[in-house]
Amino acid sequence: MIGHMELQRVAQKILPLFSVPDLEYSIQTYGNGHINDTFLISSASGHRFILQRISPAAFHHPDHVMDNMMKVTSALRGKILSRQGDPDREALSIIPLHNGAPYLTWEDGAVWRMTKFIPDTVSYDLPENESIFCESGRAFGRFACDLADYPADTLFETIPHFHDTPDRLRLFRDACQKDAVNRAGTCQNVIKDYLDRAERSSLLTGQLENGTLPVRVTHNDTKLNNVLLDSQTLHAVCVIDLDTVMPGLFAYDFGDAIRFGASTALEDERDTSRIHFSLPMFKAFAQGYLQESGNMLSPAEIDSLPVGAWMMTYECGMRFLTDYLAGDVYFHVASEDHNLVRAINQMTLLKDMEKYEQAMSDTVHSSTPQA
Ligand code: ADP
Ligand code: GN1
Ligand code: MG
C-alpha cells in the first residue's frame, strides 16, 4: 500500500496538470472516507478543490468509475437545471486536465481526479438530530427520482457483485478457511454470528433474479457522510461519492443509509453497550426518502426497504470481518483490530434491529404517499 508521504508527494507533483486558476496551492488530507485518498486543495486567493486518488484496491477499472461519474453528473445537472437549481452546488463538477482529459492516470496506474469543492456545507458521521437524517433521506430520494429515467444498463458495474450478499458470504467463507494472517482463532464467536444468518443472505438477490424487484440506478454507498448539507440551513445540498453508482436495488440505498445513520453509535464504536438501533432515526429517514421517491416505488420495493436495512448491515459487517481475516487489504484502518471492532459493531446493531422488523415495515407503509 502506498504511504501517506508518497501520496502527498504525488498530489503536489500532479496538481499543475489540472486546469486550476492559481499557481500555488496548499494540500491537506480531508474527510473520513474509508476507500479513496482525499485532499483539499486551497490557494491564497480562496480557490478550493477536492483532489482524489481512486482506490486501486477497491476499483480495478477506474476508467469505468470515471465514465459512470461523467454520465451521472451530466444527467443530474440536467435535472437540477430543469428545476432552476444550481448545478455547481447540487452536483459534483469534474475539473479536467489542461489537455482536456477528465482525469489523470499516474505512472503506477492509479487514477486521480479533481472536483470543485462545494463551500459552506457540512457532512456528518452521526446524525445529531432527526431532521438531519430526514434531509439525507430527501437527498437520496431525490437522487433516485433524478436518475429514474436513466438507462441502468449503460452504466458499468464498477465493483462486480458489490451488493450480491450471497457472493459476499462466499468470500467470507473463503477468508475464514484461508485465515491468511492467523486471526480466525481470535474471533470465532462473531464468525459464528454471521454464519448463523447465512440462510437470509439471498432474500434480496432472489427477488432480483425472479423479477419481483426491478433493477434501478442506485448509489450503493449511501452513508450519511456522502451527503453534503448547507452549513446554515442544514438542508441537503449534494449527494457525493458517486464511485459505486451502478445498476442495483432501491433496498440497497435505503438499507445502507439506515445501517449507518439509524445506529446510536459510530461504525467503529468499541463499547457495544452504546450501539442500538434507533427507530426514531429510521422513521426520519423513511419519511424524507419516501416523500421524495415514494410515488415511483412498487409495493414490492416498499416491502423490500426494511429487508435492505437488515441486509446492508449484515453484508457490511461481514465485509469488515472478511477484510480483518484477509489482513486489512481493503478498508482504511487505524488500528490492528479496527475491522474486527467494526464487524462486532455491525453485528450488535443487527441483533437489535432484528427486534424491530414489524415496526420498520409499519413505518415504511405509513410513510409512503398515497397515490
Ligand atoms: P470516500 O470514497 O473515500 O468516502 P468521498 O468522495 O466520500 O471519498 O470523499 C471523502 C470526504 O470528502 C467526504 O465525506 C466529504 O466530507 C469530502 N468531500 C468530497 N468531495 C467533496 C466536494 N466536492 N466538496 C466538499 N467536500 C467534499
Ligand atoms: C466504504 O467510501 P466510503 O467510506 O463512503 C465502502 C462502503 C461501506 C463503507 C463502510 C466502495 O464507503 O461500501 O459500506 O465504507 N465503499 C466501497 O463505512 O467499498
Ligand atoms: Mg465517502
CSV table of C-alpha atoms and ligand atoms in Angstrom, one decimal:
chain,number,residue,atom,x,y,z
A,1,MET,CA,0.0,0.0,0.0
A,2,ILE,CA,1.3,3.5,-0.9
A,3,GLY,CA,2.3,5.6,2.2
A,4,HIS,CA,0.9,8.9,3.2
A,5,MET,CA,4.0,11.0,2.4
A,6,GLU,CA,4.3,9.4,-1.0
A,7,LEU,CA,0.6,10.3,-1.7
A,8,GLN,CA,1.2,13.9,-0.7
A,9,ARG,CA,4.3,14.0,-3.0
A,10,VAL,CA,2.3,12.7,-6.0
A,11,ALA,CA,-0.5,15.1,-5.2
A,12,GLN,CA,1.9,18.0,-5.2
A,13,LYS,CA,3.5,16.9,-8.5
A,14,ILE,CA,0.3,16.3,-10.5
A,15,LEU,CA,-1.5,19.4,-9.3
A,16,PRO,CA,-0.2,21.7,-12.0
A,17,LEU,CA,-1.6,19.4,-14.6
A,18,PHE,CA,-5.2,20.1,-13.6
A,19,SER,CA,-7.0,23.1,-15.0
A,20,VAL,CA,-7.0,25.3,-11.9
A,21,PRO,CA,-6.6,29.1,-11.8
A,22,ASP,CA,-3.7,29.7,-9.4
A,23,LEU,CA,-0.1,28.6,-9.4
A,24,GLU,CA,0.3,27.9,-5.6
A,25,TYR,CA,-1.9,25.7,-3.6
A,26,SER,CA,-1.7,24.0,-0.1
A,27,ILE,CA,-2.7,20.4,0.1
A,28,GLN,CA,-4.2,18.7,3.1
A,29,THR,CA,-5.8,15.3,3.7
A,30,TYR,CA,-9.5,15.6,4.0
A,31,GLY,CA,-12.7,13.8,5.1
A,32,ASN,CA,-13.4,10.4,6.7
A,33,GLY,CA,-13.8,8.1,3.7
A,34,HIS,CA,-12.6,4.5,4.1
A,35,ILE,CA,-11.7,4.0,0.4
A,36,ASN,CA,-10.2,6.8,-1.6
A,37,ASP,CA,-7.4,9.2,-0.7
A,38,THR,CA,-8.9,12.6,-0.5
A,39,PHE,CA,-7.1,16.0,-0.4
A,40,LEU,CA,-8.4,19.6,0.0
A,41,ILE,CA,-6.5,21.9,-2.3
A,42,SER,CA,-6.6,25.6,-1.4
A,43,SER,CA,-5.0,28.8,-2.7
A,44,ALA,CA,-4.3,32.1,-1.0
A,45,SER,CA,-6.9,33.7,-3.3
A,46,GLY,CA,-9.6,31.4,-1.9
A,47,HIS,CA,-9.9,28.8,-4.7
A,48,ARG,CA,-10.6,25.3,-3.4
A,49,PHE,CA,-10.8,21.9,-5.0
A,50,ILE,CA,-11.0,18.2,-3.9
A,51,LEU,CA,-8.3,16.0,-5.4
A,52,GLN,CA,-8.8,12.3,-5.0
A,53,ARG,CA,-6.9,9.1,-5.8
A,54,ILE,CA,-9.4,6.4,-6.6
A,55,SER,CA,-8.6,3.4,-4.5
A,56,PRO,CA,-6.9,0.7,-6.8
A,57,ALA,CA,-7.7,-1.9,-4.1
A,58,ALA,CA,-11.4,-1.2,-4.5
A,59,PHE,CA,-11.8,-0.2,-8.1
A,60,HIS,CA,-10.0,-2.4,-10.7
A,61,HIS,CA,-11.3,-0.3,-13.6
A,62,PRO,CA,-11.0,3.4,-12.6
A,63,ASP,CA,-11.8,4.4,-16.2
A,64,HIS,CA,-15.2,2.8,-15.7
A,65,VAL,CA,-15.7,4.7,-12.5
A,66,MET,CA,-14.9,8.0,-14.3
A,67,ASP,CA,-17.1,7.1,-17.2
A,68,ASN,CA,-20.1,6.4,-14.9
A,69,MET,CA,-19.3,9.6,-12.9
A,70,MET,CA,-19.3,11.8,-16.1
A,71,LYS,CA,-22.6,10.3,-17.3
A,72,VAL,CA,-24.3,10.5,-14.0
A,73,THR,CA,-23.2,14.1,-13.1
A,74,SER,CA,-24.3,15.2,-16.6
A,75,ALA,CA,-27.7,13.6,-16.1
A,76,LEU,CA,-28.1,15.1,-12.6
A,77,ARG,CA,-27.1,18.6,-13.8
A,78,GLY,CA,-29.8,18.4,-16.5
A,79,LYS,CA,-32.4,17.6,-13.8
A,80,ILE,CA,-31.1,20.3,-11.5
A,81,LEU,CA,-31.2,23.0,-14.2
A,82,SER,CA,-34.8,22.0,-15.2
A,83,ARG,CA,-35.9,22.8,-11.6
A,84,GLN,CA,-33.9,26.1,-11.6
A,85,GLY,CA,-31.4,24.7,-9.2
A,86,ASP,CA,-27.6,25.4,-9.1
A,87,PRO,CA,-25.8,22.5,-10.8
A,88,ASP,CA,-22.4,23.7,-9.5
A,89,ARG,CA,-23.6,23.3,-5.9
A,90,GLU,CA,-26.1,20.4,-6.1
A,91,ALA,CA,-23.9,18.1,-8.3
A,92,LEU,CA,-20.2,17.3,-8.4
A,93,SER,CA,-18.3,19.2,-11.1
A,94,ILE,CA,-15.3,17.5,-12.6
A,95,ILE,CA,-12.2,19.7,-13.2
A,96,PRO,CA,-10.4,18.4,-16.3
A,97,LEU,CA,-6.6,18.5,-17.0
A,98,HIS,CA,-5.1,21.3,-19.2
A,99,ASN,CA,-5.2,18.8,-22.0
A,100,GLY,CA,-8.9,18.4,-21.7
A,101,ALA,CA,-8.8,14.8,-20.2
A,102,PRO,CA,-11.3,14.3,-17.3
A,103,TYR,CA,-8.7,12.6,-15.1
A,104,LEU,CA,-5.1,11.7,-14.7
A,105,THR,CA,-3.6,8.2,-14.8
A,106,TRP,CA,-0.3,8.3,-12.8
A,107,GLU,CA,2.7,6.2,-13.6
A,108,ASP,CA,1.7,3.5,-11.1
A,109,GLY,CA,-1.6,3.1,-12.9
A,110,ALA,CA,-3.7,4.9,-10.2
A,111,VAL,CA,-6.3,7.4,-11.3
A,112,TRP,CA,-6.5,10.9,-9.8
A,113,ARG,CA,-9.5,13.2,-10.3
A,114,MET,CA,-10.4,16.7,-9.2
A,115,THR,CA,-13.8,18.2,-8.4
A,116,LYS,CA,-15.0,21.6,-7.4
A,117,PHE,CA,-15.0,22.0,-3.6
A,118,ILE,CA,-18.6,22.7,-2.6
A,119,PRO,CA,-18.3,25.5,0.0
A,120,ASP,CA,-20.5,26.3,3.1
A,121,THR,CA,-21.5,22.7,3.5
A,122,VAL,CA,-21.1,20.1,6.3
A,123,SER,CA,-21.2,16.3,6.3
A,124,TYR,CA,-22.0,14.2,9.4
A,125,ASP,CA,-20.7,10.8,10.6
A,126,LEU,CA,-23.7,10.5,13.0
A,127,PRO,CA,-27.0,12.5,12.6
A,128,GLU,CA,-27.2,15.0,15.5
A,129,ASN,CA,-30.9,15.0,15.2
A,130,GLU,CA,-33.8,13.5,13.2
A,131,SER,CA,-34.1,16.5,10.9
A,132,ILE,CA,-30.5,16.0,9.6
A,133,PHE,CA,-31.2,12.4,8.8
A,134,CYS,CA,-34.5,13.2,7.2
A,135,GLU,CA,-32.7,15.6,4.9
A,136,SER,CA,-30.3,12.9,4.0
A,137,GLY,CA,-33.3,10.7,3.1
A,138,ARG,CA,-34.7,13.5,1.0
A,139,ALA,CA,-31.3,13.8,-0.9
A,140,PHE,CA,-31.2,10.1,-1.7
A,141,GLY,CA,-34.9,10.0,-2.6
A,142,ARG,CA,-34.4,12.9,-5.0
A,143,PHE,CA,-31.3,11.2,-6.4
A,144,ALA,CA,-33.4,8.1,-7.1
A,145,CYS,CA,-36.0,10.2,-8.9
A,146,ASP,CA,-33.5,12.2,-10.9
A,147,LEU,CA,-32.0,9.0,-12.2
A,148,ALA,CA,-35.2,7.0,-12.6
A,149,ASP,CA,-35.2,7.5,-16.4
A,150,TYR,CA,-31.5,6.9,-16.9
A,151,PRO,CA,-30.8,3.6,-18.6
A,152,ALA,CA,-29.2,1.5,-15.9
A,153,ASP,CA,-27.7,-0.9,-18.4
A,154,THR,CA,-25.4,1.8,-19.9
A,155,LEU,CA,-23.5,2.1,-16.6
A,156,PHE,CA,-20.5,-0.1,-15.8
A,157,GLU,CA,-20.6,-2.3,-12.7
A,158,THR,CA,-17.6,-0.6,-11.0
A,159,ILE,CA,-17.4,-3.3,-8.4
A,160,PRO,CA,-18.9,-6.5,-9.7
A,161,HIS,CA,-21.3,-8.2,-7.2
A,162,PHE,CA,-21.0,-5.2,-4.9
A,163,HIS,CA,-24.2,-5.9,-3.0
A,164,ASP,CA,-24.5,-9.5,-4.0
A,165,THR,CA,-24.8,-10.7,-0.4
A,166,PRO,CA,-24.6,-14.5,-1.2
A,167,ASP,CA,-21.3,-13.7,-3.0
A,168,ARG,CA,-20.0,-11.7,-0.1
A,169,LEU,CA,-20.9,-14.7,2.1
A,170,ARG,CA,-18.8,-16.9,-0.3
A,171,LEU,CA,-15.8,-14.6,0.0
A,172,PHE,CA,-16.3,-14.5,3.8
A,173,ARG,CA,-16.3,-18.3,4.0
A,174,ASP,CA,-13.1,-18.4,1.8
A,175,ALA,CA,-11.4,-15.9,4.1
A,176,CYS,CA,-12.3,-18.0,7.2
A,177,GLN,CA,-10.9,-21.0,5.5
A,178,LYS,CA,-7.7,-19.4,4.3
A,179,ASP,CA,-7.2,-17.5,7.6
A,180,ALA,CA,-4.3,-15.7,5.8
A,181,VAL,CA,-3.0,-13.8,8.8
A,182,ASN,CA,-4.0,-16.3,11.6
A,183,ARG,CA,-6.8,-14.2,13.1
A,184,ALA,CA,-9.7,-16.6,12.8
A,185,GLY,CA,-9.0,-18.2,16.2
A,186,THR,CA,-9.5,-14.8,18.0
A,187,CYS,CA,-13.0,-14.2,16.6
A,188,GLN,CA,-14.9,-17.5,16.5
A,189,ASN,CA,-18.0,-16.1,18.2
A,190,VAL,CA,-18.5,-13.3,15.7
A,191,ILE,CA,-17.7,-15.6,12.8
A,192,LYS,CA,-20.5,-17.9,14.1
A,193,ASP,CA,-23.0,-15.0,14.4
A,194,TYR,CA,-22.5,-14.1,10.7
A,195,LEU,CA,-22.6,-17.8,9.5
A,196,ASP,CA,-25.8,-18.4,11.6
A,197,ARG,CA,-27.6,-15.9,9.5
A,198,ALA,CA,-26.4,-17.2,6.1
A,199,GLU,CA,-29.8,-18.5,5.1
A,200,ARG,CA,-31.2,-15.0,4.8
A,201,SER,CA,-28.4,-13.7,2.6
A,202,SER,CA,-30.3,-14.3,-0.7
A,203,LEU,CA,-33.6,-12.6,0.3
A,204,LEU,CA,-32.9,-9.6,-2.0
A,205,THR,CA,-30.9,-11.2,-4.8
A,206,GLY,CA,-33.6,-13.9,-5.1
A,207,GLN,CA,-36.2,-11.2,-5.7
A,208,LEU,CA,-33.9,-9.5,-8.1
A,209,GLU,CA,-33.4,-12.7,-10.1
A,210,ASN,CA,-37.1,-13.7,-10.2
A,211,GLY,CA,-38.1,-10.2,-11.4
A,212,THR,CA,-40.0,-9.2,-8.2
A,213,LEU,CA,-37.7,-6.2,-7.7
A,214,PRO,CA,-36.7,-4.1,-10.7
A,215,VAL,CA,-33.1,-3.0,-11.4
A,216,ARG,CA,-32.7,0.7,-10.8
A,217,VAL,CA,-29.8,3.2,-11.0
A,218,THR,CA,-28.6,3.3,-7.4
A,219,HIS,CA,-25.8,5.0,-5.4
A,220,ASN,CA,-24.9,1.9,-3.4
A,221,ASP,CA,-22.9,3.8,-0.7
A,222,THR,CA,-25.5,6.0,1.0
A,223,LYS,CA,-23.7,6.7,4.2
A,224,LEU,CA,-24.7,10.0,5.8
A,225,ASN,CA,-21.2,11.4,5.2
A,226,ASN,CA,-21.8,11.0,1.5
A,227,VAL,CA,-24.3,13.9,1.6
A,228,LEU,CA,-23.3,17.5,1.9
A,229,LEU,CA,-25.8,19.7,3.9
A,230,ASP,CA,-25.9,23.5,3.8
A,231,SER,CA,-24.0,24.7,6.9
A,232,GLN,CA,-26.5,27.4,7.6
A,233,THR,CA,-29.9,25.8,6.9
A,234,LEU,CA,-28.8,22.1,7.2
A,235,HIS,CA,-30.8,21.3,4.1
A,236,ALA,CA,-29.4,18.7,1.8
A,237,VAL,CA,-27.3,20.2,-1.0
A,238,CYS,CA,-25.5,17.4,-2.8
A,239,VAL,CA,-25.0,13.7,-3.0
A,240,ILE,CA,-21.3,12.9,-3.4
A,241,ASP,CA,-19.1,9.8,-3.7
A,242,LEU,CA,-20.5,8.5,-7.0
A,243,ASP,CA,-17.9,5.8,-7.5
A,244,THR,CA,-20.4,3.0,-6.9
A,245,VAL,CA,-23.4,4.4,-8.8
A,246,MET,CA,-24.5,1.5,-11.0
A,247,PRO,CA,-27.4,-0.9,-11.5
A,248,GLY,CA,-28.9,-2.0,-8.2
A,249,LEU,CA,-32.0,-2.1,-5.9
A,250,PHE,CA,-33.6,0.7,-4.0
A,251,ALA,CA,-33.4,-1.6,-1.0
A,252,TYR,CA,-29.6,-1.2,-1.1
A,253,ASP,CA,-29.6,2.6,-0.9
A,254,PHE,CA,-32.3,2.7,1.7
A,255,GLY,CA,-30.7,0.0,3.7
A,256,ASP,CA,-27.1,1.2,3.7
A,257,ALA,CA,-28.3,4.7,4.8
A,258,ILE,CA,-30.2,3.1,7.7
A,259,ARG,CA,-27.2,0.8,8.7
A,260,PHE,CA,-25.1,3.9,9.2
A,261,GLY,CA,-27.4,6.6,10.4
A,262,ALA,CA,-30.0,4.7,12.4
A,263,SER,CA,-27.4,3.5,14.8
A,264,THR,CA,-26.9,5.3,18.1
A,265,ALA,CA,-23.1,4.9,17.7
A,266,LEU,CA,-20.4,5.4,15.1
A,267,GLU,CA,-19.5,2.4,12.9
A,268,ASP,CA,-16.2,1.9,14.9
A,269,GLU,CA,-17.6,2.3,18.4
A,270,ARG,CA,-16.0,-0.4,20.6
A,271,ASP,CA,-18.3,-0.2,23.5
A,272,THR,CA,-21.2,-2.4,22.4
A,273,SER,CA,-23.5,-1.2,25.2
A,274,ARG,CA,-23.7,2.1,23.3
A,275,ILE,CA,-24.8,0.5,20.0
A,276,HIS,CA,-28.6,0.4,19.4
A,277,PHE,CA,-31.0,0.6,16.5
A,278,SER,CA,-32.9,3.9,16.6
A,279,LEU,CA,-36.5,3.6,15.4
A,280,PRO,CA,-37.0,7.5,15.5
A,281,MET,CA,-34.0,7.9,13.2
A,282,PHE,CA,-35.4,5.1,10.9
A,283,LYS,CA,-38.7,7.0,10.8
A,284,ALA,CA,-37.0,10.3,10.0
A,285,PHE,CA,-35.0,8.8,7.1
A,286,ALA,CA,-38.0,6.8,5.7
A,287,GLN,CA,-40.2,10.0,5.7
A,288,GLY,CA,-37.6,12.1,3.9
A,289,TYR,CA,-36.8,9.3,1.4
A,290,LEU,CA,-40.4,8.3,0.6
A,291,GLN,CA,-41.7,11.9,0.5
A,292,GLU,CA,-39.3,12.4,-2.4
A,293,SER,CA,-39.5,9.0,-4.1
A,294,GLY,CA,-42.5,7.1,-2.7
A,295,ASN,CA,-44.7,7.6,-5.7
A,296,MET,CA,-42.3,5.7,-8.0
A,297,LEU,CA,-41.7,2.7,-5.8
A,298,SER,CA,-43.7,-0.5,-6.4
A,299,PRO,CA,-45.4,-2.2,-3.5
A,300,ALA,CA,-42.7,-4.9,-3.6
A,301,GLU,CA,-40.0,-2.3,-3.4
A,302,ILE,CA,-41.7,-0.6,-0.4
A,303,ASP,CA,-41.8,-4.1,1.3
A,304,SER,CA,-38.1,-4.6,0.5
A,305,LEU,CA,-36.8,-1.5,2.3
A,306,PRO,CA,-36.6,-2.9,5.8
A,307,VAL,CA,-35.1,-6.1,4.4
A,308,GLY,CA,-32.5,-3.8,2.8
A,309,ALA,CA,-31.7,-2.3,6.3
A,310,TRP,CA,-31.1,-5.8,7.6
A,311,MET,CA,-29.1,-7.0,4.5
A,312,MET,CA,-26.8,-4.0,4.3
A,313,THR,CA,-25.9,-4.2,8.0
A,314,TYR,CA,-25.3,-7.9,7.7
A,315,GLU,CA,-23.3,-7.6,4.5
A,316,CYS,CA,-21.2,-4.6,5.6
A,317,GLY,CA,-20.3,-6.3,8.9
A,318,MET,CA,-19.4,-9.4,7.0
A,319,ARG,CA,-17.2,-7.4,4.6
A,320,PHE,CA,-15.4,-5.8,7.6
A,321,LEU,CA,-14.8,-9.3,9.1
A,322,THR,CA,-13.6,-10.7,5.7
A,323,ASP,CA,-11.1,-7.8,5.5
A,324,TYR,CA,-9.9,-8.4,9.1
A,325,LEU,CA,-9.3,-12.1,8.2
A,326,ALA,CA,-7.5,-11.2,5.0
A,327,GLY,CA,-5.1,-8.8,6.8
A,328,ASP,CA,-6.8,-5.4,6.2
A,329,VAL,CA,-6.3,-5.1,2.4
A,330,TYR,CA,-9.5,-3.1,1.5
A,331,PHE,CA,-10.8,-0.7,4.2
A,332,HIS,CA,-8.6,2.1,5.7
A,333,VAL,CA,-7.8,1.1,9.3
A,334,ALA,CA,-6.3,3.0,12.2
A,335,SER,CA,-5.6,0.0,14.5
A,336,GLU,CA,-4.9,-3.7,14.1
A,337,ASP,CA,-8.4,-4.7,15.3
A,338,HIS,CA,-10.3,-1.9,13.6
A,339,ASN,CA,-12.1,-4.1,11.1
A,340,LEU,CA,-12.9,-6.6,13.9
A,341,VAL,CA,-14.3,-3.8,16.0
A,342,ARG,CA,-16.5,-2.7,13.1
A,343,ALA,CA,-17.7,-6.3,12.4
A,344,ILE,CA,-18.7,-6.7,16.1
A,345,ASN,CA,-20.3,-3.3,16.0
A,346,GLN,CA,-22.4,-4.1,12.9
A,347,MET,CA,-23.5,-7.5,14.4
A,348,THR,CA,-24.6,-5.7,17.6
A,349,LEU,CA,-26.6,-3.3,15.6
A,350,LEU,CA,-28.1,-6.1,13.5
A,351,LYS,CA,-29.2,-8.1,16.6
A,352,ASP,CA,-31.0,-5.0,17.9
A,353,MET,CA,-32.5,-4.2,14.5
A,354,GLU,CA,-34.0,-7.8,14.3
A,355,LYS,CA,-36.3,-6.8,17.2
A,356,TYR,CA,-37.8,-4.0,15.0
A,357,GLU,CA,-38.8,-5.8,11.8
A,358,GLN,CA,-42.5,-5.2,12.2
A,359,ALA,CA,-42.0,-1.6,13.3
A,360,MET,CA,-39.8,-0.9,10.3
A,361,SER,CA,-42.4,-2.4,8.0
A,362,ASP,CA,-45.3,-0.4,9.6
A,363,THR,CA,-43.2,2.8,9.3
A,364,VAL,CA,-42.4,2.4,5.6
A,365,HIS,CA,-46.0,1.7,4.8
A,366,SER,CA,-47.3,4.7,6.8
A,367,SER,CA,-44.6,7.0,5.3
A,368,THR,CA,-45.5,6.2,1.7
A,369,PRO,CA,-47.6,8.9,0.0
A,370,GLN,CA,-51.0,7.6,-1.2
A,371,ALA,CA,-51.4,7.6,-5.0
B,1,ADP,P1,-14.5,8.0,0.0
B,1,ADP,O1,-14.9,7.2,-1.1
B,1,ADP,O2,-13.2,7.7,0.5
B,1,ADP,O3,-15.6,8.0,1.1
B,1,ADP,P2,-15.6,10.7,-0.7
B,1,ADP,O4,-15.8,11.0,-2.2
B,1,ADP,O5,-16.8,10.4,0.0
B,1,ADP,O6,-14.5,9.5,-0.6
B,1,ADP,O7,-14.9,12.0,0.0
B,1,ADP,C1,-14.4,12.0,1.3
B,1,ADP,C2,-15.0,13.2,2.0
B,1,ADP,O8,-14.5,14.4,1.4
B,1,ADP,C3,-16.5,13.3,2.0
B,1,ADP,O9,-17.1,12.6,3.1
B,1,ADP,C4,-16.7,14.8,2.2
B,1,ADP,O10,-16.6,15.2,3.5
B,1,ADP,C5,-15.5,15.4,1.4
B,1,ADP,N1,-15.8,15.8,0.0
B,1,ADP,C6,-15.7,15.0,-1.1
B,1,ADP,N2,-16.0,15.7,-2.2
B,1,ADP,C7,-16.3,17.0,-1.8
B,1,ADP,C8,-16.7,18.2,-2.5
B,1,ADP,N3,-16.8,18.2,-3.9
B,1,ADP,N4,-16.9,19.3,-1.8
B,1,ADP,C9,-16.8,19.3,-0.4
B,1,ADP,N5,-16.4,18.2,0.3
B,1,ADP,C10,-16.2,17.0,-0.4
B,2,GN1,C1,-16.9,2.5,2.2
B,2,GN1,O1,-16.1,5.1,0.5
B,2,GN1,P1,-16.9,5.1,1.8
B,2,GN1,O2,-16.0,5.3,3.0
B,2,GN1,O3,-18.0,6.1,1.7
B,2,GN1,C2,-17.4,1.4,1.3
B,2,GN1,C3,-18.9,1.1,1.6
B,2,GN1,C4,-19.0,0.7,3.0
B,2,GN1,C5,-18.5,1.8,3.9
B,2,GN1,C6,-18.5,1.4,5.3
B,2,GN1,C7,-16.5,1.5,-2.4
B,2,GN1,O4,-17.6,3.7,1.9
B,2,GN1,O5,-19.4,0.0,0.7
B,2,GN1,O6,-20.4,0.5,3.3
B,2,GN1,O7,-17.1,2.1,3.5
B,2,GN1,N1,-17.2,1.8,-0.1
B,2,GN1,C8,-16.7,0.9,-1.0
B,2,GN1,O8,-18.2,2.5,6.1
B,2,GN1,O9,-16.4,-0.2,-0.8
B,3,MG,MG,-17.5,8.7,1.1
